[in-house]
Amino acid sequence: MVGLAVSYPCKNCGAPMVYDAGSGRMLCGHCGNSCTVEEADSGHGQTEKEMRVYHCTSCGAEVIADEQTSATVCGFCGTPNLVESRLAGEWKPSQVLPFTIDKKKAQELFRAWTKKGVFTPGILKKQSTLESIAGIYVPYWIYDMDVHIRMQAHGTKVRSMRTGDWITTYTDHYDIFRDLDVEFEKIPVDASEKMDDDTMDRLEPFRYEELRSFRMPYLAGFCSERYDYDSSQMEPRAEEKIRHSAVSEARNTIGGYSVVDVRQSQADCLVKSQDYTLLPVWLLSYRYQGQAYTLAMNGQTGKIVGGIPQEKKKMGIWFGGLTAVFFAISLLGLAFGGGV
């Protein structure tokens, strides 16, 4: 399969320009010249080159990137290869949320985060590991939905009255009904088979007010994966997320009772719109004791999620030292106790 990569030469020196997350402009790393995304996307000086499309030999991810983004590792699993293709036709997103955290800042945030773990493996703190981070635009479907919620609940109110030495407790019972219409906007669901759904959900929230209409220059200097599932395939998962929120919204309207028992609830969803959107994620993939691990960072807010393996050697030293301290304290206790 043959794809088309687009590069954006600097008008001053001809070197390829990339999207700079810090300034929100296209930047030339050679001479420092910059321009707006709109200027770069106008076509002046834009060059195109055909490229072969292939899959990562390790995880199978199909990754897309422009010419200068060709990296030495797959951003999804750390394997030394990368895929290049174009975003066009049905694969063209309608909007993109640009990176606001650049690679240097992402490395600093990852480094600070790993220091919080007492038993974090040393490999995760090495500069060579941090250098392997990859900025990836992950494919999402973002939905706007109307939800009709019907809820039936049972509530009780408990009150007490004192008459002389007697206290009388009264329990009142109520049937509670709710029939609500709620509008939900910007419900994100990742459409990548290779990205862990729970990890992507935990990266939320994003600041959707900063969404932009999709333009290819935003991808310059970053990678991107095309969606594996279309909007109709992802609707059930979006509805599942919305139903949970809708039921919580309806439950929050019930107050003033001692106890509330929700006995039945139903939420019917109607999709108003769905937009194929690219959201920014920094991925740090590494291997530890033969297993692959991945940390993910929200490329807009800096929020980090993912598990860190515990280094057994460090744990042994730490717990061994702790045991020695307790043993010493016990000996001192016995010594002072015997002298009384």
PDB file of C-alpha atoms in Angstrom, residues 23-294:
ATOM      1  CA  SER A  23       3.937  28.216  20.819  1.00  0.00           C
ATOM      2  CA  GLY A  24       1.156  26.667  18.752  1.00  0.00           C
ATOM      3  CA  ARG A  25       3.059  27.590  15.563  1.00  0.00           C
ATOM      4  CA  MET A  26       5.084  25.790  12.916  1.00  0.00           C
ATOM      5  CA  LEU A  27       8.779  25.978  13.822  1.00  0.00           C
ATOM      6  CA  CYS A  28      11.998  25.381  11.897  1.00  0.00           C
ATOM      7  CA  GLY A  29      14.536  23.623  14.086  1.00  0.00           C
ATOM      8  CA  HIS A  30      17.379  24.706  11.810  1.00  0.00           C
ATOM      9  CA  CYS A  31      17.052  28.498  11.586  1.00  0.00           C
ATOM     10  CA  GLY A  32      14.294  29.228  14.130  1.00  0.00           C
ATOM     11  CA  ASN A  33      11.816  30.664  11.623  1.00  0.00           C
ATOM     12  CA  SER A  34       8.141  30.187  12.454  1.00  0.00           C
ATOM     13  CA  CYS A  35       4.724  30.621  10.861  1.00  0.00           C
ATOM     14  CA  THR A  36       1.085  29.908  11.664  1.00  0.00           C
ATOM     15  CA  VAL A  37      -0.568  26.565  10.933  1.00  0.00           C
ATOM     16  CA  GLU A  38      -2.835  28.315   8.433  1.00  0.00           C
ATOM     17  CA  GLU A  39       0.162  29.740   6.564  1.00  0.00           C
ATOM     18  CA  ALA A  40       1.828  26.331   6.417  1.00  0.00           C
ATOM     19  CA  ASP A  41      -1.390  24.697   5.245  1.00  0.00           C
ATOM     20  CA  SER A  42      -1.923  27.235   2.459  1.00  0.00           C
ATOM     21  CA  GLY A  43       0.190  25.068   0.143  1.00  0.00           C
ATOM     22  CA  HIS A  44       2.977  27.542  -0.505  1.00  0.00           C
ATOM     23  CA  GLY A  45       6.244  25.618  -0.480  1.00  0.00           C
ATOM     24  CA  GLN A  46       4.496  22.414   0.575  1.00  0.00           C
ATOM     25  CA  THR A  47       6.126  19.234  -0.738  1.00  0.00           C
ATOM     26  CA  GLU A  48       4.722  15.740  -1.126  1.00  0.00           C
ATOM     27  CA  LYS A  49       6.370  12.351  -1.305  1.00  0.00           C
ATOM     28  CA  GLU A  50       4.961   8.874  -1.805  1.00  0.00           C
ATOM     29  CA  MET A  51       5.727   6.415   0.971  1.00  0.00           C
ATOM     30  CA  ARG A  52       5.095   2.727   1.668  1.00  0.00           C
ATOM     31  CA  VAL A  53       2.659   1.725   4.390  1.00  0.00           C
ATOM     32  CA  TYR A  54       3.446  -1.180   6.702  1.00  0.00           C
ATOM     33  CA  HIS A  55       2.566  -2.449  10.173  1.00  0.00           C
ATOM     34  CA  CYS A  56       4.717  -2.600  13.288  1.00  0.00           C
ATOM     35  CA  THR A  57       6.347  -6.019  13.327  1.00  0.00           C
ATOM     36  CA  SER A  58       5.749  -6.354  17.066  1.00  0.00           C
ATOM     37  CA  CYS A  59       2.287  -5.029  17.955  1.00  0.00           C
ATOM     38  CA  GLY A  60       0.726  -4.629  14.490  1.00  0.00           C
ATOM     39  CA  ALA A  61      -0.199  -0.979  14.949  1.00  0.00           C
ATOM     40  CA  GLU A  62      -0.623   1.035  11.735  1.00  0.00           C
ATOM     41  CA  VAL A  63       0.878   4.429  12.502  1.00  0.00           C
ATOM     42  CA  ILE A  64       0.831   7.494  10.267  1.00  0.00           C
ATOM     43  CA  ALA A  65       3.354  10.326  10.245  1.00  0.00           C
ATOM     44  CA  ASP A  66       4.853  12.866   7.890  1.00  0.00           C
ATOM     45  CA  GLU A  67       8.320  12.556   6.376  1.00  0.00           C
ATOM     46  CA  GLN A  68      10.389  14.040   9.183  1.00  0.00           C
ATOM     47  CA  THR A  69       8.528  12.100  11.867  1.00  0.00           C
ATOM     48  CA  SER A  70      10.103   8.784  10.805  1.00  0.00           C
ATOM     49  CA  ALA A  71      11.384   7.488  14.157  1.00  0.00           C
ATOM     50  CA  THR A  72      13.532   4.595  15.287  1.00  0.00           C
ATOM     51  CA  VAL A  73      10.870   3.077  17.522  1.00  0.00           C
ATOM     52  CA  CYS A  74       7.158   2.338  17.338  1.00  0.00           C
ATOM     53  CA  GLY A  75       5.462   4.754  19.731  1.00  0.00           C
ATOM     54  CA  PHE A  76       2.934   2.118  20.764  1.00  0.00           C
ATOM     55  CA  CYS A  77       5.259  -0.685  21.870  1.00  0.00           C
ATOM     56  CA  GLY A  78       8.853   0.550  21.514  1.00  0.00           C
ATOM     57  CA  THR A  79       9.783  -1.715  18.583  1.00  0.00           C
ATOM     58  CA  PRO A  80      12.270  -0.149  16.099  1.00  0.00           C
ATOM     59  CA  ASN A  81      10.004   0.619  13.125  1.00  0.00           C
ATOM     60  CA  LEU A  82       7.356   3.119  12.163  1.00  0.00           C
ATOM     61  CA  VAL A  83       4.510   3.366   9.658  1.00  0.00           C
ATOM     62  CA  GLU A  84       3.756   6.276   7.369  1.00  0.00           C
ATOM     63  CA  SER A  85       0.556   7.050   5.479  1.00  0.00           C
ATOM     64  CA  ARG A  86      -1.844   9.892   4.815  1.00  0.00           C
ATOM     65  CA  LEU A  87      -5.079  11.067   6.378  1.00  0.00           C
ATOM     66  CA  ALA A  88      -7.549  11.599   3.578  1.00  0.00           C
ATOM     67  CA  GLY A  89     -11.075  10.725   2.510  1.00  0.00           C
ATOM     68  CA  GLU A  90     -12.885   8.686   5.148  1.00  0.00           C
ATOM     69  CA  TRP A  91      -9.709   8.681   7.274  1.00  0.00           C
ATOM     70  CA  LYS A  92      -9.534  12.468   7.501  1.00  0.00           C
ATOM     71  CA  PRO A  93     -10.452  13.750  10.975  1.00  0.00           C
ATOM     72  CA  SER A  94     -12.854  16.640  11.312  1.00  0.00           C
ATOM     73  CA  GLN A  95     -10.992  18.183  14.229  1.00  0.00           C
ATOM     74  CA  VAL A  96      -7.792  17.979  16.252  1.00  0.00           C
ATOM     75  CA  LEU A  97      -6.731  19.010  19.735  1.00  0.00           C
ATOM     76  CA  PRO A  98      -3.123  20.236  19.353  1.00  0.00           C
ATOM     77  CA  PHE A  99      -0.335  19.321  21.768  1.00  0.00           C
ATOM     78  CA  THR A 100       0.418  22.060  24.298  1.00  0.00           C
ATOM     79  CA  ILE A 101       3.191  20.100  26.052  1.00  0.00           C
ATOM     80  CA  ASP A 102       6.376  19.653  24.021  1.00  0.00           C
ATOM     81  CA  LYS A 103       8.790  16.714  24.279  1.00  0.00           C
ATOM     82  CA  LYS A 104      11.186  18.413  26.699  1.00  0.00           C
ATOM     83  CA  LYS A 105       8.386  19.324  29.095  1.00  0.00           C
ATOM     84  CA  ALA A 106       6.894  15.832  28.784  1.00  0.00           C
ATOM     85  CA  GLN A 107      10.254  14.297  29.758  1.00  0.00           C
ATOM     86  CA  GLU A 108      10.447  16.570  32.798  1.00  0.00           C
ATOM     87  CA  LEU A 109       6.942  15.604  33.894  1.00  0.00           C
ATOM     88  CA  PHE A 110       7.617  11.877  33.400  1.00  0.00           C
ATOM     89  CA  ARG A 111      10.900  12.164  35.352  1.00  0.00           C
ATOM     90  CA  ALA A 112       9.205  13.955  38.256  1.00  0.00           C
ATOM     91  CA  TRP A 113       6.379  11.420  38.296  1.00  0.00           C
ATOM     92  CA  THR A 114       8.699   8.397  38.428  1.00  0.00           C
ATOM     93  CA  LYS A 115      10.549   9.860  41.427  1.00  0.00           C
ATOM     94  CA  LYS A 116       7.369   9.514  43.485  1.00  0.00           C
ATOM     95  CA  GLY A 117       7.695   5.710  43.470  1.00  0.00           C
ATOM     96  CA  VAL A 118      10.032   4.269  46.120  1.00  0.00           C
ATOM     97  CA  PHE A 119      10.452   1.007  44.210  1.00  0.00           C
ATOM     98  CA  THR A 120      10.481   2.400  40.649  1.00  0.00           C
ATOM     99  CA  PRO A 121      12.995   0.464  38.475  1.00  0.00           C
ATOM    100  CA  GLY A 122      16.125   2.388  37.596  1.00  0.00           C
ATOM    101  CA  ILE A 123      15.589   1.833  33.861  1.00  0.00           C
ATOM    102  CA  LEU A 124      12.527   4.079  33.959  1.00  0.00           C
ATOM    103  CA  LYS A 125      14.587   6.978  35.300  1.00  0.00           C
ATOM    104  CA  LYS A 126      17.324   6.737  32.658  1.00  0.00           C
ATOM    105  CA  GLN A 127      17.582   9.520  30.109  1.00  0.00           C
ATOM    106  CA  SER A 128      17.777   6.951  27.306  1.00  0.00           C
ATOM    107  CA  THR A 129      14.358   5.632  28.328  1.00  0.00           C
ATOM    108  CA  LEU A 130      12.854   9.109  28.560  1.00  0.00           C
ATOM    109  CA  GLU A 131      14.250   9.913  25.103  1.00  0.00           C
ATOM    110  CA  SER A 132      12.043   7.169  23.635  1.00  0.00           C
ATOM    111  CA  ILE A 133       8.777   8.968  24.407  1.00  0.00           C
ATOM    112  CA  ALA A 134       6.570   9.504  21.387  1.00  0.00           C
ATOM    113  CA  GLY A 135       3.922  12.143  20.818  1.00  0.00           C
ATOM    114  CA  ILE A 136       0.922  10.444  19.229  1.00  0.00           C
ATOM    115  CA  TYR A 137      -2.432  11.766  18.096  1.00  0.00           C
ATOM    116  CA  VAL A 138      -4.870   9.050  19.188  1.00  0.00           C
ATOM    117  CA  PRO A 139      -8.095   8.608  17.156  1.00  0.00           C
ATOM    118  CA  TYR A 140     -11.311   9.282  19.045  1.00  0.00           C
ATOM    119  CA  TRP A 141     -14.977   9.609  18.242  1.00  0.00           C
ATOM    120  CA  ILE A 142     -16.517  12.492  20.190  1.00  0.00           C
ATOM    121  CA  TYR A 143     -20.290  12.455  20.606  1.00  0.00           C
ATOM    122  CA  ASP A 144     -23.043  14.884  21.507  1.00  0.00           C
ATOM    123  CA  MET A 145     -26.144  13.079  22.799  1.00  0.00           C
ATOM    124  CA  ASP A 146     -29.598  13.761  24.202  1.00  0.00           C
ATOM    125  CA  VAL A 147     -30.551  11.408  27.026  1.00  0.00           C
ATOM    126  CA  HIS A 148     -34.040  10.736  28.405  1.00  0.00           C
ATOM    127  CA  ILE A 149     -33.857   9.359  31.943  1.00  0.00           C
ATOM    128  CA  ARG A 150     -36.613   7.660  33.931  1.00  0.00           C
ATOM    129  CA  MET A 151     -35.933   6.694  37.530  1.00  0.00           C
ATOM    130  CA  GLN A 152     -37.973   5.100  40.288  1.00  0.00           C
ATOM    131  CA  ALA A 153     -36.706   5.138  43.873  1.00  0.00           C
ATOM    132  CA  HIS A 154     -37.832   4.642  47.449  1.00  0.00           C
ATOM    133  CA  GLY A 155     -36.987   7.228  50.083  1.00  0.00           C
ATOM    134  CA  THR A 156     -37.342   7.328  53.836  1.00  0.00           C
ATOM    135  CA  LYS A 157     -37.304  10.186  56.303  1.00  0.00           C
ATOM    136  CA  VAL A 158     -36.630   9.479  59.964  1.00  0.00           C
ATOM    137  CA  ARG A 159     -37.679  11.889  62.711  1.00  0.00           C
ATOM    138  CA  SER A 160     -37.788  11.602  66.487  1.00  0.00           C
ATOM    139  CA  MET A 161     -39.965  13.281  69.145  1.00  0.00           C
ATOM    140  CA  ARG A 162     -39.442  13.381  72.920  1.00  0.00           C
ATOM    141  CA  THR A 163     -42.383  13.224  75.275  1.00  0.00           C
ATOM    142  CA  GLY A 164     -41.231  13.225  78.874  1.00  0.00           C
ATOM    143  CA  ASP A 165     -38.882  10.307  79.296  1.00  0.00           C
ATOM    144  CA  TRP A 166     -40.065   8.720  76.058  1.00  0.00           C
ATOM    145  CA  ILE A 167     -38.484   9.150  72.616  1.00  0.00           C
ATOM    146  CA  THR A 168     -40.696   8.189  69.661  1.00  0.00           C
ATOM    147  CA  THR A 169     -39.113   7.569  66.262  1.00  0.00           C
ATOM    148  CA  TYR A 170     -41.203   7.943  63.084  1.00  0.00           C
ATOM    149  CA  THR A 171     -40.164   6.609  59.672  1.00  0.00           C
ATOM    150  CA  ASP A 172     -41.980   8.043  56.633  1.00  0.00           C
ATOM    151  CA  HIS A 173     -41.836   6.229  53.296  1.00  0.00           C
ATOM    152  CA  TYR A 174     -41.945   7.909  49.868  1.00  0.00           C
ATOM    153  CA  ASP A 175     -42.167   6.766  46.262  1.00  0.00           C
ATOM    154  CA  ILE A 176     -39.853   8.935  44.152  1.00  0.00           C
ATOM    155  CA  PHE A 177     -39.990   9.381  40.369  1.00  0.00           C
ATOM    156  CA  ARG A 178     -37.776  11.274  37.969  1.00  0.00           C
ATOM    157  CA  ASP A 179     -38.383  11.931  34.264  1.00  0.00           C
ATOM    158  CA  LEU A 180     -35.582  14.066  32.846  1.00  0.00           C
ATOM    159  CA  ASP A 181     -34.093  15.168  29.540  1.00  0.00           C
ATOM    160  CA  VAL A 182     -30.350  15.863  29.695  1.00  0.00           C
ATOM    161  CA  GLU A 183     -27.956  17.075  27.000  1.00  0.00           C
ATOM    162  CA  PHE A 184     -24.405  15.710  26.981  1.00  0.00           C
ATOM    163  CA  GLU A 185     -21.608  17.239  24.912  1.00  0.00           C
ATOM    164  CA  LYS A 186     -18.094  16.106  24.026  1.00  0.00           C
ATOM    165  CA  ILE A 187     -18.210  12.481  25.180  1.00  0.00           C
ATOM    166  CA  PRO A 188     -14.875  10.950  24.032  1.00  0.00           C
ATOM    167  CA  VAL A 189     -14.328   7.296  23.109  1.00  0.00           C
ATOM    168  CA  ASP A 190     -10.966   6.151  21.736  1.00  0.00           C
ATOM    169  CA  ALA A 191     -11.246   4.239  18.463  1.00  0.00           C
ATOM    170  CA  SER A 192      -7.824   2.574  18.494  1.00  0.00           C
ATOM    171  CA  GLU A 193      -7.610  -1.175  18.965  1.00  0.00           C
ATOM    172  CA  LYS A 194      -4.050  -0.920  20.274  1.00  0.00           C
ATOM    173  CA  MET A 195      -4.716   1.656  22.975  1.00  0.00           C
ATOM    174  CA  ASP A 196      -6.011   0.401  26.320  1.00  0.00           C
ATOM    175  CA  ASP A 197      -9.539   1.747  26.851  1.00  0.00           C
ATOM    176  CA  ASP A 198      -9.157   2.135  30.610  1.00  0.00           C
ATOM    177  CA  THR A 199      -5.898   4.061  30.208  1.00  0.00           C
ATOM    178  CA  MET A 200      -7.424   6.390  27.630  1.00  0.00           C
ATOM    179  CA  ASP A 201     -10.493   6.992  29.838  1.00  0.00           C
ATOM    180  CA  ARG A 202      -8.267   7.848  32.791  1.00  0.00           C
ATOM    181  CA  LEU A 203      -6.408  10.475  30.732  1.00  0.00           C
ATOM    182  CA  GLU A 204      -9.550  12.609  30.670  1.00  0.00           C
ATOM    183  CA  PRO A 205     -10.520  15.356  30.877  1.00  0.00           C
ATOM    184  CA  PHE A 206      -9.291  17.337  27.875  1.00  0.00           C
ATOM    185  CA  ARG A 207     -10.009  21.027  27.325  1.00  0.00           C
ATOM    186  CA  TYR A 208     -12.294  20.741  24.325  1.00  0.00           C
ATOM    187  CA  GLU A 209     -12.682  24.492  23.956  1.00  0.00           C
ATOM    188  CA  GLU A 210      -9.218  24.352  22.338  1.00  0.00           C
ATOM    189  CA  LEU A 211     -10.320  22.005  19.528  1.00  0.00           C
ATOM    190  CA  ARG A 212      -9.313  23.108  16.031  1.00  0.00           C
ATOM    191  CA  SER A 213     -10.467  22.153  12.561  1.00  0.00           C
ATOM    192  CA  PHE A 214      -8.114  19.471  11.287  1.00  0.00           C
ATOM    193  CA  ARG A 215      -5.085  20.612   9.330  1.00  0.00           C
ATOM    194  CA  MET A 216      -2.180  18.383   8.352  1.00  0.00           C
ATOM    195  CA  PRO A 217       0.532  20.723   9.756  1.00  0.00           C
ATOM    196  CA  TYR A 218      -0.582  19.882  13.306  1.00  0.00           C
ATOM    197  CA  LEU A 219       0.837  16.382  12.725  1.00  0.00           C
ATOM    198  CA  ALA A 220       4.276  17.631  11.732  1.00  0.00           C
ATOM    199  CA  GLY A 221       6.743  16.269  14.284  1.00  0.00           C
ATOM    200  CA  PHE A 222       4.219  13.824  15.760  1.00  0.00           C
ATOM    201  CA  CYS A 223       2.716  10.440  14.908  1.00  0.00           C
ATOM    202  CA  SER A 224      -0.870   9.388  14.531  1.00  0.00           C
ATOM    203  CA  GLU A 225      -2.858   6.169  14.257  1.00  0.00           C
ATOM    204  CA  ARG A 226      -5.970   5.840  12.112  1.00  0.00           C
ATOM    205  CA  TYR A 227      -9.161   4.656  13.764  1.00  0.00           C
ATOM    206  CA  ASP A 228      -9.896   0.919  13.867  1.00  0.00           C
ATOM    207  CA  TYR A 229     -13.601   1.299  14.654  1.00  0.00           C
ATOM    208  CA  ASP A 230     -16.082   3.607  12.948  1.00  0.00           C
ATOM    209  CA  SER A 231     -18.615   5.755  14.792  1.00  0.00           C
ATOM    210  CA  SER A 232     -21.429   3.182  14.642  1.00  0.00           C
ATOM    211  CA  GLN A 233     -19.177   0.553  16.235  1.00  0.00           C
ATOM    212  CA  MET A 234     -18.183   2.908  19.076  1.00  0.00           C
ATOM    213  CA  GLU A 235     -21.678   4.246  19.830  1.00  0.00           C
ATOM    214  CA  PRO A 236     -22.551   1.454  22.317  1.00  0.00           C
ATOM    215  CA  ARG A 237     -19.475   2.268  24.418  1.00  0.00           C
ATOM    216  CA  ALA A 238     -20.252   5.987  24.318  1.00  0.00           C
ATOM    217  CA  GLU A 239     -23.828   5.279  25.384  1.00  0.00           C
ATOM    218  CA  GLU A 240     -22.586   3.095  28.240  1.00  0.00           C
ATOM    219  CA  LYS A 241     -20.419   5.955  29.536  1.00  0.00           C
ATOM    220  CA  ILE A 242     -23.281   8.437  29.174  1.00  0.00           C
ATOM    221  CA  ARG A 243     -25.861   6.219  30.861  1.00  0.00           C
ATOM    222  CA  HIS A 244     -23.704   5.976  33.956  1.00  0.00           C
ATOM    223  CA  SER A 245     -23.362   9.765  34.083  1.00  0.00           C
ATOM    224  CA  ALA A 246     -27.064  10.278  33.321  1.00  0.00           C
ATOM    225  CA  VAL A 247     -28.183   8.024  36.162  1.00  0.00           C
ATOM    226  CA  SER A 248     -25.811   9.866  38.517  1.00  0.00           C
ATOM    227  CA  GLU A 249     -27.263  13.211  37.381  1.00  0.00           C
ATOM    228  CA  ALA A 250     -30.805  11.994  38.039  1.00  0.00           C
ATOM    229  CA  ARG A 251     -29.820  10.566  41.426  1.00  0.00           C
ATOM    230  CA  ASN A 252     -28.246  13.907  42.408  1.00  0.00           C
ATOM    231  CA  THR A 253     -31.641  15.620  42.028  1.00  0.00           C
ATOM    232  CA  ILE A 254     -33.030  13.550  44.904  1.00  0.00           C
ATOM    233  CA  GLY A 255     -32.303  15.089  48.279  1.00  0.00           C
ATOM    234  CA  GLY A 256     -33.785  15.607  51.706  1.00  0.00           C
ATOM    235  CA  TYR A 257     -34.193  11.942  52.575  1.00  0.00           C
ATOM    236  CA  SER A 258     -32.468   9.877  55.247  1.00  0.00           C
ATOM    237  CA  VAL A 259     -32.070   6.938  52.856  1.00  0.00           C
ATOM    238  CA  VAL A 260     -32.661   6.641  49.093  1.00  0.00           C
ATOM    239  CA  ASP A 261     -32.893   3.275  47.352  1.00  0.00           C
ATOM    240  CA  VAL A 262     -32.896   3.474  43.524  1.00  0.00           C
ATOM    241  CA  ARG A 263     -35.030   0.564  42.379  1.00  0.00           C
ATOM    242  CA  GLN A 264     -35.236   1.123  38.647  1.00  0.00           C
ATOM    243  CA  SER A 265     -33.596   3.431  36.107  1.00  0.00           C
ATOM    244  CA  GLN A 266     -33.551   3.677  32.337  1.00  0.00           C
ATOM    245  CA  ALA A 267     -31.639   6.034  30.074  1.00  0.00           C
ATOM    246  CA  ASP A 268     -32.412   6.249  26.344  1.00  0.00           C
ATOM    247  CA  CYS A 269     -29.715   7.911  24.222  1.00  0.00           C
ATOM    248  CA  LEU A 270     -30.083   9.790  20.950  1.00  0.00           C
ATOM    249  CA  VAL A 271     -26.883  10.691  19.066  1.00  0.00           C
ATOM    250  CA  LYS A 272     -26.951  14.260  17.771  1.00  0.00           C
ATOM    251  CA  SER A 273     -23.453  14.362  16.305  1.00  0.00           C
ATOM    252  CA  GLN A 274     -20.196  12.446  16.151  1.00  0.00           C
ATOM    253  CA  ASP A 275     -16.814  13.834  15.161  1.00  0.00           C
ATOM    254  CA  TYR A 276     -13.674  11.934  14.229  1.00  0.00           C
ATOM    255  CA  THR A 277     -11.064  13.690  16.354  1.00  0.00           C
ATOM    256  CA  LEU A 278      -7.348  13.348  17.123  1.00  0.00           C
ATOM    257  CA  LEU A 279      -6.352  13.898  20.764  1.00  0.00           C
ATOM    258  CA  PRO A 280      -2.727  14.409  21.962  1.00  0.00           C
ATOM    259  CA  VAL A 281      -1.016  11.707  24.037  1.00  0.00           C
ATOM    260  CA  TRP A 282       2.623  11.215  25.008  1.00  0.00           C
ATOM    261  CA  LEU A 283       3.536   7.530  25.319  1.00  0.00           C
ATOM    262  CA  LEU A 284       6.554   6.129  27.147  1.00  0.00           C
ATOM    263  CA  SER A 285       7.059   2.448  26.284  1.00  0.00           C
ATOM    264  CA  TYR A 286       9.797   0.340  27.862  1.00  0.00           C
ATOM    265  CA  ARG A 287      10.635  -3.236  28.783  1.00  0.00           C
ATOM    266  CA  TYR A 288      11.395  -4.496  32.277  1.00  0.00           C
ATOM    267  CA  GLN A 289      12.314  -8.104  33.064  1.00  0.00           C
ATOM    268  CA  GLY A 290      11.014  -9.253  29.684  1.00  0.00           C
ATOM    269  CA  GLN A 291       7.646  -7.515  29.917  1.00  0.00           C
ATOM    270  CA  ALA A 292       6.395  -4.441  28.053  1.00  0.00           C
ATOM    271  CA  TYR A 293       5.026  -1.482  29.993  1.00  0.00           C
ATOM    272  CA  THR A 294       3.524   1.816  28.854  1.00  0.00           C
TER     273      THR A 294
END
